[in-house]
Amino acid sequence: MKILVCIKQVPDMESKFKLNSEGNWYDNSDLAWRMNEYDEYAVEQAVQLKTQVDEADLTVLSIGPDRVKEMMKKALAMGCDRGAHISDDDSFKKDPYEIASIIAAFAKDKEFDLIFTGMQSQDRGSGQVGVLVAETLGIPSITTIVDFAFAAGQITAKRELEGGIKALIKTTAPALLTCQLGLNTPRYPTLPNIMKAKKKELLSIPVAELHKVASKQETARMYFPEKRGGGLVLEGAVGNLADQLIKILKDKTGVLA
Amino acid sequence: MKTLLVAEYRDGKLLNSSYELVAFAQQLGAESAMFLVGAESVLPAYNGTLYLADVGKYGEYNPAVHKQLLLDVIAKEQPDMVVFSHSSYGWDLAPRIALALNAAQISEVVDIIDGVPVAPACNSKLRRDVKAKTEQIILTLQGGAFGLEGAPNGTPTVVPIDTDVAAQVEFCGYEEAEAGGVDLSRAEVIVSAGRGIGKPENLAIIEALAKALKGEYGASRPVVDSEWADHSRQVGTTGQTVSPKLYIACGISGAIQHLAGMKKSEFVVAINTDKDAPIGEVADVLIVADLKEFVPSLTAKIQAL
Ligand SMILES: Cc1cc2nc3c(=O)[nH]c(=O)nc-3n(C[C@H](O)[C@H](O)[C@H](O)COP(=O)(O)OP(=O)(O)OC[C@H]3O[C@@H](n4cnc5c(N)ncnc54)[C@H](O)[C@@H]3O)c2cc1C
């Protein structure tokens, strides 16, 4: 059985963001980078599946500059067998359609039985790439899964809907699943596995070999939202802040009356 | 400008979010038609053409089939925009349509300024203006971003539609969210714990403040996903919607899915180390502090009152 998991590197969302000089994306320097949270669940599910079935081969793929290899090594240490790094310094400029077409071009002749992606990325949040990959490859896809089981080629997944209701869905491999928060408990790589991961294959492929389509959209401008205003921002010594807040709560709400 | 609005139906009901699509078309001053896989017995209050496929026949979730039904309508209507809610139904179906039409899809649109869609980025810390390069475009709208002024009204002209394309997946029914636990909707004060609490032991700090204020404690999703708190405590789109007199968000960044569950609270206090956290957008008071120091101090002072 062949499994593919697609992951993206994103900035830590607690970062102090700045804009780039063109004003059409955030400045990529001085940021702490990490694996997209949704993708951690995808990697974990792929690794669990590999452990469950005999003879599985698990590839982790990521598109981006050299720094994404650091994150890919984490995925290898979590249990992926090999890495395919699609080397691209301009990946942040590519739209979901281009990214999906690159992944689909990579996956096309490799006959993956199952593909896992996150349901969305934390920075762009388009939630399109997984479904576009599946549609391009002509395989079924199930989005936003919070539960996954596989037996004899049959996939049983639960999609999460608004209000926490779940929809039970069945399909057969080959298929693609997009993973939602809480699907599982992503493991921490152990030290021996981190060492082992260093010996695993991590192949770099120039993006030009797989990138054959034009974008359909572009970010014309990126900017900080206007502050809605009104809200009070308090900083300072903790004890003092607590006194100030108590006074506000007494004045503005009935709860301490 | 012509729009096709993709309404939603679930568990025997038309979803109210469908009217946000109508509001969007109105704001744009665009013509519209509507698409729905639903039932003749629960028609939307809408004046216009409604292309209606029978949910009994095609199911509430059946992407390959809904896609074909919708593509047939698009071929007939030739809309400039196909508009979905950015919901579990919308984000699942929209990319399928976008690829089939070779059209750009712009996700989670919060506004449209001079014809240019605006979408959030980086947990709403940033916004971006997105320009489509294709003639037809697909949009998904963030929940709550567009709203009708009054109550929806009208009666649609129903055009029944059918297809014989095969399904790719089988929908086997719903599983309700776990019942039981606490009913947050009754609490007058809610103190919620976010990932910023750092470890499960720190939930006690939040609980203590909730108790001192005679309220309940709530949680953001990561706290529930990590099983530090019960799902009944989760506030947000996939948890509870609450509107207490006082909501205190501790170590919660303010993701849109969390805000959707608590923004109707009467008074909101946020405690966060990040002055730029998006929760600041809805907070009446943002305390920039480490919750591990601030919350116990506040609790002690309240207990001493
Ligand atoms: C379809 C869908 C549905 C979702 N449904 C929900 C939902 O119902 N409810 C929900 O909550 N989320 C939901 N989410 C997840 C949501 O997008 C966010 O990931 C989540 O709300 C983040 O939770 P958080 O704010 O606790 O964590 P984070 O975003 O990680 O924020 C942690 C915050 O804590 C602050 N912090 C860190 N340390 C401290 C400290 N010592 N003192 C003070 N502050 C500190 C940080 O500055 C940061 O702002 C959903 C997502 C999707 C895609």
Tab-separated table of C-alpha atoms in Angstrom, chain B:
chain	number	residue	atom	x	y	z
B	1	MET	CA	-23.629	40.866	-12.820
B	2	LYS	CA	-25.319	37.525	-12.289
B	3	THR	CA	-24.864	35.303	-9.263
B	4	LEU	CA	-25.855	31.743	-8.529
B	5	LEU	CA	-26.401	31.161	-4.814
B	6	VAL	CA	-25.834	27.690	-3.437
B	7	ALA	CA	-28.259	27.297	-0.529
B	8	GLU	CA	-27.929	24.573	2.089
B	9	TYR	CA	-30.261	22.063	3.618
B	10	ARG	CA	-29.510	19.818	6.570
B	11	ASP	CA	-31.488	17.315	8.561
B	12	GLY	CA	-34.819	18.366	7.116
B	13	LYS	CA	-34.170	22.114	7.419
B	14	LEU	CA	-33.073	24.924	5.173
B	15	LEU	CA	-30.003	26.519	6.755
B	16	ASN	CA	-30.416	30.177	7.694
B	17	SER	CA	-26.923	30.913	6.385
B	18	SER	CA	-28.473	30.556	2.915
B	19	TYR	CA	-29.956	34.022	3.394
B	20	GLU	CA	-26.464	35.464	3.865
B	21	LEU	CA	-25.901	34.593	0.209
B	22	VAL	CA	-29.032	36.549	-0.706
B	23	ALA	CA	-27.745	39.490	1.337
B	24	PHE	CA	-24.427	39.287	-0.495
B	25	ALA	CA	-26.125	39.433	-3.910
B	26	GLN	CA	-28.228	42.377	-2.726
B	27	GLN	CA	-25.166	44.231	-1.456
B	28	LEU	CA	-23.584	43.737	-4.859
B	29	GLY	CA	-26.746	44.816	-6.642
B	30	ALA	CA	-26.478	41.608	-8.619
B	31	GLU	CA	-29.134	39.448	-10.215
B	32	SER	CA	-29.438	36.036	-8.631
B	33	ALA	CA	-30.776	32.543	-8.962
B	34	MET	CA	-30.606	29.854	-6.314
B	35	PHE	CA	-29.546	26.213	-6.255
B	36	LEU	CA	-30.631	23.781	-3.566
B	37	VAL	CA	-30.594	20.083	-2.962
B	38	GLY	CA	-33.578	20.159	-0.642
B	39	ALA	CA	-37.279	19.544	-0.459
B	40	GLU	CA	-40.390	21.099	-1.961
B	41	SER	CA	-41.895	21.239	1.549
B	42	VAL	CA	-39.263	23.641	2.966
B	43	LEU	CA	-38.670	26.267	0.315
B	44	PRO	CA	-36.543	29.334	1.043
B	45	ALA	CA	-38.287	32.727	1.378
B	46	TYR	CA	-36.756	34.018	-1.817
B	47	ASN	CA	-38.038	35.797	-4.901
B	48	GLY	CA	-36.363	34.284	-7.921
B	49	THR	CA	-35.639	31.047	-9.697
B	50	LEU	CA	-34.836	28.119	-7.437
B	51	TYR	CA	-33.226	25.114	-9.092
B	52	LEU	CA	-34.296	22.350	-6.792
B	53	ALA	CA	-32.991	18.785	-6.670
B	54	ASP	CA	-34.775	16.284	-4.456
B	55	VAL	CA	-32.733	15.556	-1.335
B	56	GLY	CA	-34.621	12.288	-0.890
B	57	LYS	CA	-33.128	11.112	-4.144
B	58	TYR	CA	-29.662	12.716	-4.055
B	59	GLY	CA	-28.852	12.864	-0.343
B	60	GLU	CA	-27.634	15.702	1.859
B	61	TYR	CA	-23.965	14.912	1.259
B	62	ASN	CA	-23.052	13.472	-2.105
B	63	PRO	CA	-20.318	15.638	-3.660
B	64	ALA	CA	-19.949	14.051	-7.099
B	65	VAL	CA	-23.700	14.139	-7.649
B	66	HIS	CA	-24.293	17.632	-6.216
B	67	LYS	CA	-21.403	18.794	-8.375
B	68	GLN	CA	-23.052	17.522	-11.550
B	69	LEU	CA	-26.450	18.963	-10.609
B	70	LEU	CA	-24.802	22.325	-10.010
B	71	LEU	CA	-22.674	22.226	-13.155
B	72	ASP	CA	-25.810	21.640	-15.235
B	73	VAL	CA	-27.446	24.725	-13.704
B	74	ILE	CA	-24.295	26.791	-14.222
B	75	ALA	CA	-24.202	25.765	-17.877
B	76	LYS	CA	-27.748	27.024	-18.221
B	77	GLU	CA	-27.523	30.199	-16.141
B	78	GLN	CA	-23.976	31.256	-17.037
B	79	PRO	CA	-23.470	33.185	-13.761
B	80	ASP	CA	-20.482	35.488	-13.247
B	81	MET	CA	-20.210	34.280	-9.666
B	82	VAL	CA	-21.161	31.066	-7.937
B	83	VAL	CA	-21.542	31.790	-4.234
B	84	PHE	CA	-21.364	29.319	-1.336
B	85	SER	CA	-21.221	29.635	2.432
B	86	HIS	CA	-17.753	28.909	3.802
B	87	SER	CA	-19.220	25.922	5.633
B	88	SER	CA	-18.603	22.199	5.777
B	89	TYR	CA	-20.870	21.894	2.715
B	90	GLY	CA	-19.447	24.903	0.876
B	91	TRP	CA	-15.724	24.290	1.306
B	92	ASP	CA	-16.255	20.691	0.250
B	93	LEU	CA	-18.216	21.391	-2.928
B	94	ALA	CA	-16.786	24.723	-4.119
B	95	PRO	CA	-13.309	23.510	-5.206
B	96	ARG	CA	-14.916	20.710	-7.219
B	97	ILE	CA	-16.937	23.291	-9.129
B	98	ALA	CA	-13.965	25.647	-9.495
B	99	LEU	CA	-11.821	22.962	-11.075
B	100	ALA	CA	-14.558	21.784	-13.424
B	101	LEU	CA	-15.179	25.356	-14.611
B	102	ASN	CA	-11.515	26.291	-14.706
B	103	ALA	CA	-12.483	29.205	-12.455
B	104	ALA	CA	-10.734	30.931	-9.549
B	105	GLN	CA	-12.099	30.190	-6.108
B	106	ILE	CA	-11.734	32.807	-3.410
B	107	SER	CA	-12.370	31.354	0.025
B	108	GLU	CA	-13.854	32.825	3.192
B	109	VAL	CA	-14.720	36.224	1.762
B	110	VAL	CA	-15.489	38.762	4.508
B	111	ASP	CA	-16.147	41.805	2.365
B	112	ILE	CA	-16.169	43.013	-1.199
B	113	ILE	CA	-14.719	46.460	-1.834
B	114	ASP	CA	-14.989	48.044	-5.290
B	115	GLY	CA	-15.707	44.597	-6.664
B	116	VAL	CA	-12.574	43.074	-5.103
B	117	PRO	CA	-13.152	40.236	-2.615
B	118	VAL	CA	-11.394	40.537	0.741
B	119	ALA	CA	-10.278	37.406	2.618
B	120	PRO	CA	-8.606	36.939	6.007
B	121	ALA	CA	-5.112	35.479	6.474
B	122	CYS	CA	-3.093	34.252	9.448
B	123	ASN	CA	-5.939	33.729	11.894
B	124	SER	CA	-7.476	37.094	10.897
B	125	LYS	CA	-4.352	39.017	11.872
B	126	LEU	CA	-4.105	40.076	8.227
B	127	ARG	CA	-6.469	40.739	5.349
B	128	ARG	CA	-5.900	40.350	1.648
B	129	ASP	CA	-7.529	41.737	-1.473
B	130	VAL	CA	-7.817	38.920	-3.954
B	131	LYS	CA	-8.008	39.452	-7.700
B	132	ALA	CA	-9.410	36.663	-9.815
B	133	LYS	CA	-7.910	36.207	-13.266
B	134	THR	CA	-10.794	34.156	-14.605
B	135	GLU	CA	-14.115	35.428	-15.889
B	136	GLN	CA	-16.284	33.191	-13.786
B	137	ILE	CA	-15.421	33.137	-10.096
B	138	ILE	CA	-16.378	30.963	-7.179
B	139	LEU	CA	-16.726	32.487	-3.726
B	140	THR	CA	-17.266	31.048	-0.286
B	141	LEU	CA	-18.505	33.599	2.268
B	142	GLN	CA	-17.442	33.691	5.884
B	143	GLY	CA	-20.411	32.990	8.184
B	144	GLY	CA	-21.932	36.198	9.524
B	145	ALA	CA	-20.002	38.505	7.188
B	146	PHE	CA	-23.108	39.383	5.170
B	147	GLY	CA	-26.550	39.702	6.707
B	148	LEU	CA	-30.047	40.546	5.526
B	149	GLU	CA	-31.536	43.748	6.932
B	150	GLY	CA	-35.002	42.389	7.632
B	151	ALA	CA	-36.658	38.992	7.704
B	152	PRO	CA	-36.286	37.062	4.442
B	153	ASN	CA	-39.371	37.010	2.257
B	154	GLY	CA	-40.585	35.892	-1.120
B	155	THR	CA	-41.673	32.787	-2.947
B	156	PRO	CA	-39.351	31.111	-5.412
B	157	THR	CA	-40.177	29.857	-8.871
B	158	VAL	CA	-39.154	26.235	-8.585
B	159	VAL	CA	-37.370	24.522	-11.461
B	160	PRO	CA	-36.850	20.825	-10.667
B	161	ILE	CA	-33.483	19.385	-11.716
B	162	ASP	CA	-32.111	15.857	-12.057
B	163	THR	CA	-28.987	13.963	-12.958
B	164	ASP	CA	-27.985	10.336	-13.357
B	165	VAL	CA	-24.308	10.640	-12.497
B	166	ALA	CA	-22.947	8.029	-10.066
B	167	ALA	CA	-21.978	8.740	-6.440
B	168	GLN	CA	-18.358	8.388	-5.288
B	169	VAL	CA	-19.012	8.167	-1.581
B	170	GLU	CA	-21.804	6.825	0.587
B	171	PHE	CA	-23.403	9.031	3.260
B	172	CYS	CA	-24.573	6.822	6.118
B	173	GLY	CA	-26.255	9.342	8.434
B	174	TYR	CA	-25.439	11.742	11.249
B	175	GLU	CA	-24.008	11.327	14.673
B	176	GLU	CA	-25.148	13.975	17.145
B	177	ALA	CA	-22.627	15.813	19.286
B	178	GLU	CA	-22.284	14.040	22.635
B	179	ALA	CA	-25.194	14.908	24.870
B	180	GLY	CA	-24.890	15.722	28.548
B	181	GLY	CA	-22.360	17.788	30.362
B	182	VAL	CA	-22.835	21.428	31.198
B	183	ASP	CA	-25.343	23.743	29.501
B	184	LEU	CA	-23.236	26.854	28.919
B	185	SER	CA	-26.101	28.716	27.269
B	186	ARG	CA	-27.646	29.283	30.728
B	187	ALA	CA	-24.513	30.652	32.396
B	188	GLU	CA	-24.431	34.399	33.120
B	189	VAL	CA	-20.656	34.393	33.434
B	190	ILE	CA	-18.313	32.232	31.400
B	191	VAL	CA	-14.556	32.129	31.905
B	192	SER	CA	-12.944	30.263	29.022
B	193	ALA	CA	-9.580	28.573	28.801
B	194	GLY	CA	-7.579	28.554	25.569
B	195	ARG	CA	-4.366	26.902	24.478
B	196	GLY	CA	-2.572	29.723	26.303
B	197	ILE	CA	-3.159	27.871	29.592
B	198	GLY	CA	-0.224	25.721	28.455
B	199	LYS	CA	-0.981	22.576	30.423
B	200	PRO	CA	-4.059	20.823	31.800
B	201	GLU	CA	-3.157	21.580	35.433
B	202	ASN	CA	-3.688	25.277	34.732
B	203	LEU	CA	-7.356	24.700	34.003
B	204	ALA	CA	-7.807	24.905	37.785
B	205	ILE	CA	-6.889	28.624	37.630
B	206	ILE	CA	-9.696	29.226	35.138
B	207	GLU	CA	-12.187	27.126	37.107
B	208	ALA	CA	-11.372	29.053	40.274
B	209	LEU	CA	-12.098	32.398	38.603
B	210	ALA	CA	-15.337	31.040	37.122
B	211	LYS	CA	-16.368	29.894	40.599
B	212	ALA	CA	-15.480	33.213	42.219
B	213	LEU	CA	-17.725	34.909	39.649
B	214	LYS	CA	-20.476	32.276	40.169
B	215	GLY	CA	-20.183	31.236	36.557
B	216	GLU	CA	-19.099	28.289	34.474
B	217	TYR	CA	-15.858	27.613	32.731
B	218	GLY	CA	-15.699	27.133	28.962
B	219	ALA	CA	-12.911	26.250	26.560
B	220	SER	CA	-11.584	26.759	23.072
B	221	ARG	CA	-11.231	23.836	20.731
B	222	PRO	CA	-7.587	22.828	21.335
B	223	VAL	CA	-8.320	22.479	25.063
B	224	VAL	CA	-11.187	20.117	24.227
B	225	ASP	CA	-9.270	18.275	21.490
B	226	SER	CA	-6.485	17.629	24.018
B	227	GLU	CA	-9.156	16.189	26.323
B	228	TRP	CA	-8.395	18.719	29.061
B	229	ALA	CA	-12.075	19.686	29.047
B	230	ASP	CA	-15.344	18.043	28.017
B	231	HIS	CA	-16.812	18.827	24.556
B	232	SER	CA	-19.883	20.369	26.206
B	233	ARG	CA	-17.551	23.170	27.376
B	234	GLN	CA	-16.403	24.070	23.844
B	235	VAL	CA	-17.445	27.496	22.594
B	236	GLY	CA	-17.572	28.101	18.831
B	237	THR	CA	-18.956	26.934	15.509
B	238	THR	CA	-18.412	23.276	16.327
B	239	GLY	CA	-19.358	23.702	19.979
B	240	GLN	CA	-21.775	25.936	21.901
B	241	THR	CA	-23.035	29.393	21.031
B	242	VAL	CA	-23.229	31.493	24.169
B	243	SER	CA	-24.301	35.016	25.111
B	244	PRO	CA	-23.527	35.529	28.809
B	245	LYS	CA	-23.430	38.878	30.606
B	246	LEU	CA	-19.684	38.462	30.959
B	247	TYR	CA	-17.285	36.363	28.892
B	248	ILE	CA	-13.635	36.188	29.938
B	249	ALA	CA	-11.343	34.654	27.310
B	250	CYS	CA	-8.056	33.506	28.855
B	251	GLY	CA	-5.248	32.586	26.453
B	252	ILE	CA	-7.590	32.449	23.452
B	253	SER	CA	-6.375	34.006	20.199
B	254	GLY	CA	-9.843	34.753	18.796
B	255	ALA	CA	-10.091	32.589	15.692
B	256	ILE	CA	-13.271	33.270	13.715
B	257	GLN	CA	-14.674	29.856	14.655
B	258	HIS	CA	-14.325	30.749	18.332
B	259	LEU	CA	-15.680	34.280	17.922
B	260	ALA	CA	-18.774	32.928	16.168
B	261	GLY	CA	-19.711	31.201	19.421
B	262	MET	CA	-19.245	34.103	21.850
B	263	LYS	CA	-19.408	37.442	20.093
B	264	LYS	CA	-22.977	38.058	21.271
B	265	SER	CA	-21.783	38.147	24.872
B	266	GLU	CA	-22.748	41.423	26.586
B	267	PHE	CA	-19.278	42.217	27.908
B	268	VAL	CA	-16.037	40.576	26.810
B	269	VAL	CA	-12.725	40.590	28.654
B	270	ALA	CA	-9.655	39.013	27.046
B	271	ILE	CA	-6.438	38.110	28.803
B	272	ASN	CA	-3.611	37.552	26.367
B	273	THR	CA	0.160	38.001	26.182
B	274	ASP	CA	-0.184	38.987	22.508
B	275	LYS	CA	-1.429	42.551	22.204
B	276	ASP	CA	-2.299	41.911	18.524
B	277	ALA	CA	-4.358	38.763	19.154
B	278	PRO	CA	-7.581	39.004	17.091
B	279	ILE	CA	-9.669	38.482	20.248
B	280	GLY	CA	-8.896	42.179	20.824
B	281	GLU	CA	-11.340	42.952	18.005
B	282	VAL	CA	-14.334	41.826	20.030
B	283	ALA	CA	-13.045	42.485	23.554
B	284	ASP	CA	-14.357	45.429	25.575
B	285	VAL	CA	-11.215	45.110	27.669
B	286	LEU	CA	-7.979	43.433	26.610
B	287	ILE	CA	-5.592	42.758	29.473
B	288	VAL	CA	-2.092	42.241	28.119
B	289	ALA	CA	-0.689	39.831	30.692
B	290	ASP	CA	0.322	36.271	31.417
B	291	LEU	CA	-2.869	34.547	32.513
B	292	LYS	CA	-0.935	32.354	34.968
B	293	GLU	CA	-0.085	35.465	36.979
B	294	PHE	CA	-3.066	37.671	36.274
B	295	VAL	CA	-5.957	35.240	36.736
B	296	PRO	CA	-4.992	33.998	40.256
B	297	SER	CA	-4.448	37.593	41.347
B	298	LEU	CA	-7.873	38.613	40.012
B	299	THR	CA	-9.537	35.613	41.646
B	300	ALA	CA	-7.977	36.386	45.027
B	301	LYS	CA	-9.105	40.008	44.854
B	302	ILE	CA	-12.652	39.045	43.897
B	303	GLN	CA	-12.833	36.515	46.722
B	304	ALA	CA	-11.722	39.252	49.120
B	305	LEU	CA	-14.505	41.662	48.062
